[in-house]
Amino acid sequence: MGSSDRLFNRQRSVHEILGGGLVADVILWRQKNLTVGILLVTLAAWVIFEKSGYTLLSLVSSVLLLLIVILFLWAKSAAILNRPSPPLPQLHLSEETVNEAASFIRTRVNNLLSVSQDIALGKDSRLFFKVAGYLCLISFVGALTDFLTLAYTSLVIVLTIPALYERYEDYIDKYIILEYRKLQQLYAMIDEKCVSKLQKWVLEKRKLG
């Protein structure tokens, strides 16, 4: 198929659009073992959270508490028995790393504040309706499910839909483009029969007025 027969007249493959790296390989199941492993680990985590009653915060706190206790007892016993201490890496953030992270966060926050200001002052109506629509959609989805289920479902969609599309993209593109052309024809027919007549009627009313 030529680029004109692709969605949005794209010339790049799905793999290239996704970045062409390891992430694209995982999403498109070119690293099948890794993709299956991610799905199984995520499924196991979802089942644990759903069945055990743990929340993410309580689980992380319990794991960190267990890790700290083990390291503390290891270090104390090593000092008593004259053994080497736990092999921990040097826990230190360099000033350069902190400055880079702060600069990155500052830039993103300033962009967000600038966009928020434009929306609040009514400078960008299209962006306002777009953001409002997204927030309504998030609110609607959030009322139907919890965060963990939504996250797992989103991961399953990310790891299945692009791979299925890449496998059957010729058929999917052909079908969507065909339906889009039918919608264009329907819109042109409605515009010709209804909208154009309505505009003529409005113009006649204005002339008579």
mmCIF file of C-alpha atoms in Angstrom:
data_model
loop_
_atom_site.group_PDB
_atom_site.id
_atom_site.type_symbol
_atom_site.label_atom_id
_atom_site.label_comp_id
_atom_site.label_asym_id
_atom_site.label_seq_id
_atom_site.Cartn_x
_atom_site.Cartn_y
_atom_site.Cartn_z
ATOM 1 C CA MET A 1 0.000 0.000 0.000
ATOM 2 C CA GLY A 2 1.209 3.506 -0.786
ATOM 3 C CA SER A 3 1.368 6.344 1.707
ATOM 4 C CA SER A 4 -1.933 7.721 0.346
ATOM 5 C CA ASP A 5 -3.623 4.454 1.372
ATOM 6 C CA ARG A 6 -2.337 4.711 4.951
ATOM 7 C CA LEU A 7 -4.005 6.492 7.837
ATOM 8 C CA PHE A 8 -2.961 10.172 7.898
ATOM 9 C CA ASN A 9 -0.860 9.488 4.754
ATOM 10 C CA ARG A 10 1.929 8.280 7.010
ATOM 11 C CA GLN A 11 5.143 6.942 5.470
ATOM 12 C CA ARG A 12 6.721 5.460 8.604
ATOM 13 C CA SER A 13 5.993 2.024 10.025
ATOM 14 C CA VAL A 14 4.315 1.479 13.393
ATOM 15 C CA HIS A 15 7.662 0.398 14.837
ATOM 16 C CA GLU A 16 9.287 3.652 13.724
ATOM 17 C CA ILE A 17 6.405 5.750 15.086
ATOM 18 C CA LEU A 18 6.825 4.074 18.491
ATOM 19 C CA GLY A 19 10.507 5.038 18.559
ATOM 20 C CA GLY A 20 12.105 1.956 17.026
ATOM 21 C CA GLY A 21 13.848 0.939 20.269
ATOM 22 C CA LEU A 22 13.322 -1.597 23.029
ATOM 23 C CA VAL A 23 9.979 -0.054 24.044
ATOM 24 C CA ALA A 24 8.667 -0.465 20.503
ATOM 25 C CA ASP A 25 9.935 -4.061 20.424
ATOM 26 C CA VAL A 26 8.098 -4.819 23.674
ATOM 27 C CA ILE A 27 4.836 -3.171 22.587
ATOM 28 C CA LEU A 28 4.878 -4.954 19.214
ATOM 29 C CA TRP A 29 5.799 -8.343 20.743
ATOM 30 C CA ARG A 30 9.201 -8.541 19.057
ATOM 31 C CA GLN A 31 10.594 -9.331 22.495
ATOM 32 C CA LYS A 32 7.907 -11.921 23.310
ATOM 33 C CA ASN A 33 9.456 -13.218 26.523
ATOM 34 C CA LEU A 34 9.823 -9.714 27.939
ATOM 35 C CA THR A 35 6.300 -8.699 26.902
ATOM 36 C CA VAL A 36 4.752 -11.831 28.403
ATOM 37 C CA GLY A 37 6.822 -11.337 31.556
ATOM 38 C CA ILE A 38 5.550 -7.760 31.954
ATOM 39 C CA LEU A 39 1.959 -8.892 31.506
ATOM 40 C CA LEU A 40 2.322 -11.752 34.004
ATOM 41 C CA VAL A 41 4.060 -9.608 36.638
ATOM 42 C CA THR A 42 1.460 -6.882 36.250
ATOM 43 C CA LEU A 43 -1.355 -9.434 36.465
ATOM 44 C CA ALA A 44 0.171 -10.948 39.610
ATOM 45 C CA ALA A 45 0.505 -7.487 41.180
ATOM 46 C CA TRP A 46 -3.091 -6.661 40.301
ATOM 47 C CA VAL A 47 -4.354 -9.936 41.825
ATOM 48 C CA ILE A 48 -2.294 -9.344 44.984
ATOM 49 C CA PHE A 49 -3.687 -5.847 45.430
ATOM 50 C CA GLU A 50 -7.254 -6.920 44.686
ATOM 51 C CA LYS A 51 -7.338 -10.082 46.822
ATOM 52 C CA SER A 52 -5.099 -9.149 49.756
ATOM 53 C CA GLY A 53 -6.619 -5.761 50.447
ATOM 54 C CA TYR A 54 -3.199 -4.074 50.273
ATOM 55 C CA THR A 55 -2.931 -0.606 48.839
ATOM 56 C CA LEU A 56 0.088 0.573 46.886
ATOM 57 C CA LEU A 57 1.230 2.803 49.746
ATOM 58 C CA SER A 58 0.906 0.088 52.394
ATOM 59 C CA LEU A 59 2.720 -2.482 50.237
ATOM 60 C CA VAL A 60 5.600 -0.121 49.454
ATOM 61 C CA SER A 61 5.871 0.815 53.136
ATOM 62 C CA SER A 62 5.920 -2.856 54.192
ATOM 63 C CA VAL A 63 8.587 -3.755 51.627
ATOM 64 C CA LEU A 64 10.764 -0.788 52.629
ATOM 65 C CA LEU A 65 10.336 -1.631 56.327
ATOM 66 C CA LEU A 66 11.369 -5.242 55.696
ATOM 67 C CA LEU A 67 14.380 -4.112 53.652
ATOM 68 C CA ILE A 68 15.531 -1.647 56.320
ATOM 69 C CA VAL A 69 15.190 -4.235 59.100
ATOM 70 C CA ILE A 70 17.192 -6.817 57.112
ATOM 71 C CA LEU A 71 19.972 -4.338 56.327
ATOM 72 C CA PHE A 72 20.061 -3.088 59.935
ATOM 73 C CA LEU A 73 20.356 -6.606 61.381
ATOM 74 C CA TRP A 74 22.932 -7.534 58.721
ATOM 75 C CA ALA A 75 25.077 -4.494 59.555
ATOM 76 C CA LYS A 76 24.875 -5.102 63.337
ATOM 77 C CA SER A 77 25.664 -8.804 63.050
ATOM 78 C CA ALA A 78 28.546 -8.036 60.667
ATOM 79 C CA ALA A 79 30.042 -5.625 63.193
ATOM 80 C CA ILE A 80 29.752 -8.199 66.002
ATOM 81 C CA LEU A 81 31.120 -11.112 63.945
ATOM 82 C CA ASN A 82 33.771 -8.974 62.220
ATOM 83 C CA ARG A 83 32.196 -9.560 58.806
ATOM 84 C CA PRO A 84 31.869 -7.132 55.867
ATOM 85 C CA SER A 85 28.942 -4.740 55.923
ATOM 86 C CA PRO A 86 26.076 -4.968 53.416
ATOM 87 C CA PRO A 87 27.318 -4.072 49.905
ATOM 88 C CA LEU A 88 25.332 -0.863 49.479
ATOM 89 C CA PRO A 89 26.164 1.611 46.696
ATOM 90 C CA GLN A 90 27.092 5.175 47.561
ATOM 91 C CA LEU A 91 23.763 6.902 48.121
ATOM 92 C CA HIS A 92 24.487 10.405 46.906
ATOM 93 C CA LEU A 93 22.956 12.869 44.462
ATOM 94 C CA SER A 94 25.371 15.110 42.662
ATOM 95 C CA GLU A 95 24.658 18.827 42.361
ATOM 96 C CA GLU A 96 24.579 18.504 38.571
ATOM 97 C CA THR A 97 21.891 15.800 38.714
ATOM 98 C CA VAL A 98 19.754 17.847 41.106
ATOM 99 C CA ASN A 99 20.103 20.976 38.935
ATOM 100 C CA GLU A 100 19.128 19.068 35.789
ATOM 101 C CA ALA A 101 16.087 17.530 37.509
ATOM 102 C CA ALA A 102 15.061 20.902 38.950
ATOM 103 C CA SER A 103 15.434 22.581 35.557
ATOM 104 C CA PHE A 104 13.365 19.876 33.860
ATOM 105 C CA ILE A 105 10.599 20.115 36.489
ATOM 106 C CA ARG A 106 10.625 23.931 36.401
ATOM 107 C CA THR A 107 10.234 23.989 32.616
ATOM 108 C CA ARG A 108 7.344 21.528 32.650
ATOM 109 C CA VAL A 109 5.573 23.280 35.541
ATOM 110 C CA ASN A 110 5.942 26.681 33.857
ATOM 111 C CA ASN A 111 4.489 25.285 30.633
ATOM 112 C CA LEU A 112 1.579 23.809 32.566
ATOM 113 C CA LEU A 113 0.969 27.096 34.403
ATOM 114 C CA SER A 114 1.117 29.048 31.138
ATOM 115 C CA VAL A 115 -1.442 26.744 29.515
ATOM 116 C CA SER A 116 -3.640 26.895 32.636
ATOM 117 C CA GLN A 117 -3.523 30.680 32.574
ATOM 118 C CA ASP A 118 -4.526 30.777 28.899
ATOM 119 C CA ILE A 119 -7.472 28.488 29.653
ATOM 120 C CA ALA A 120 -8.565 30.422 32.745
ATOM 121 C CA LEU A 121 -8.440 33.783 30.908
ATOM 122 C CA GLY A 122 -10.327 32.436 27.904
ATOM 123 C CA LYS A 123 -7.463 32.995 25.450
ATOM 124 C CA ASP A 124 -7.762 29.545 23.869
ATOM 125 C CA SER A 125 -11.337 28.291 23.633
ATOM 126 C CA ARG A 126 -10.425 25.191 21.659
ATOM 127 C CA LEU A 127 -7.894 24.122 24.290
ATOM 128 C CA PHE A 128 -10.452 24.819 27.026
ATOM 129 C CA PHE A 129 -13.022 22.474 25.491
ATOM 130 C CA LYS A 130 -10.347 19.879 24.815
ATOM 131 C CA VAL A 131 -9.113 19.910 28.428
ATOM 132 C CA ALA A 132 -12.684 19.946 29.753
ATOM 133 C CA GLY A 133 -13.535 16.939 27.594
ATOM 134 C CA TYR A 134 -10.495 15.009 28.809
ATOM 135 C CA LEU A 135 -11.302 15.815 32.445
ATOM 136 C CA CYS A 136 -14.916 14.699 31.991
ATOM 137 C CA LEU A 137 -13.713 11.482 30.374
ATOM 138 C CA ILE A 138 -11.248 10.841 33.226
ATOM 139 C CA SER A 139 -13.974 11.545 35.782
ATOM 140 C CA PHE A 140 -16.381 9.170 34.022
ATOM 141 C CA VAL A 141 -13.812 6.370 33.751
ATOM 142 C CA GLY A 142 -12.699 6.941 37.354
ATOM 143 C CA ALA A 143 -16.276 6.462 38.546
ATOM 144 C CA LEU A 144 -16.450 3.095 36.795
ATOM 145 C CA THR A 145 -13.224 1.518 38.052
ATOM 146 C CA ASP A 146 -10.319 1.946 40.445
ATOM 147 C CA PHE A 147 -6.831 3.159 39.564
ATOM 148 C CA LEU A 148 -5.100 -0.261 39.618
ATOM 149 C CA THR A 149 -7.687 -1.883 37.362
ATOM 150 C CA LEU A 150 -7.499 1.083 35.010
ATOM 151 C CA ALA A 151 -3.682 0.916 34.956
ATOM 152 C CA TYR A 152 -3.674 -2.844 34.243
ATOM 153 C CA THR A 153 -6.353 -2.497 31.553
ATOM 154 C CA SER A 154 -4.404 0.358 29.945
ATOM 155 C CA LEU A 155 -1.228 -1.751 29.924
ATOM 156 C CA VAL A 156 -3.065 -4.655 28.277
ATOM 157 C CA ILE A 157 -4.437 -2.279 25.623
ATOM 158 C CA VAL A 158 -0.970 -0.800 24.979
ATOM 159 C CA LEU A 159 0.536 -4.282 24.609
ATOM 160 C CA THR A 160 -2.205 -5.658 22.331
ATOM 161 C CA ILE A 161 -3.792 -2.964 20.130
ATOM 162 C CA PRO A 162 -0.571 -1.715 18.427
ATOM 163 C CA ALA A 163 0.603 -5.296 17.790
ATOM 164 C CA LEU A 164 -2.754 -6.292 16.300
ATOM 165 C CA TYR A 165 -2.816 -3.126 14.210
ATOM 166 C CA GLU A 166 0.689 -3.777 12.867
ATOM 167 C CA ARG A 167 -0.295 -7.319 11.932
ATOM 168 C CA TYR A 168 -3.525 -6.348 10.143
ATOM 169 C CA GLU A 169 -2.753 -2.723 9.231
ATOM 170 C CA ASP A 170 -3.491 -3.176 5.524
ATOM 171 C CA TYR A 171 -7.042 -4.329 6.219
ATOM 172 C CA ILE A 172 -7.619 -1.835 9.065
ATOM 173 C CA ASP A 173 -6.324 1.149 7.071
ATOM 174 C CA LYS A 174 -8.364 0.180 4.025
ATOM 175 C CA TYR A 175 -11.553 -0.206 6.079
ATOM 176 C CA ILE A 176 -11.116 3.035 8.063
ATOM 177 C CA ILE A 177 -10.267 5.074 4.960
ATOM 178 C CA LEU A 178 -13.298 3.618 3.161
ATOM 179 C CA GLU A 179 -15.596 4.512 6.062
ATOM 180 C CA TYR A 180 -14.040 7.978 6.296
ATOM 181 C CA ARG A 181 -14.755 8.621 2.625
ATOM 182 C CA LYS A 182 -18.354 7.496 3.155
ATOM 183 C CA LEU A 183 -18.654 9.947 6.047
ATOM 184 C CA GLN A 184 -17.250 12.715 3.836
ATOM 185 C CA GLN A 185 -19.865 11.922 1.191
ATOM 186 C CA LEU A 186 -22.608 11.913 3.825
ATOM 187 C CA TYR A 187 -21.410 15.242 5.188
ATOM 188 C CA ALA A 188 -21.330 16.746 1.697
ATOM 189 C CA MET A 189 -24.878 15.510 1.055
ATOM 190 C CA ILE A 190 -26.160 16.903 4.369
ATOM 191 C CA ASP A 191 -24.367 20.176 3.730
ATOM 192 C CA GLU A 192 -25.901 20.447 0.282
ATOM 193 C CA LYS A 193 -29.459 19.551 1.312
ATOM 194 C CA CYS A 194 -29.745 21.103 4.753
ATOM 195 C CA VAL A 195 -26.976 23.523 5.672
ATOM 196 C CA SER A 196 -26.920 25.319 2.327
ATOM 197 C CA LYS A 197 -30.712 25.699 2.345
ATOM 198 C CA LEU A 198 -30.602 26.996 5.901
ATOM 199 C CA GLN A 199 -27.969 29.566 4.957
ATOM 200 C CA LYS A 200 -30.050 30.701 1.976
ATOM 201 C CA TRP A 201 -33.109 31.005 4.201
ATOM 202 C CA VAL A 202 -31.183 33.106 6.729
ATOM 203 C CA LEU A 203 -29.872 35.380 3.971
ATOM 204 C CA GLU A 204 -33.384 35.827 2.563
ATOM 205 C CA LYS A 205 -34.715 36.702 6.014
ATOM 206 C CA ARG A 206 -31.991 39.297 6.446
ATOM 207 C CA LYS A 207 -32.769 40.839 3.069
ATOM 208 C CA LEU A 208 -36.467 41.025 3.889
ATOM 209 C CA GLY A 209 -35.657 42.511 7.281
#
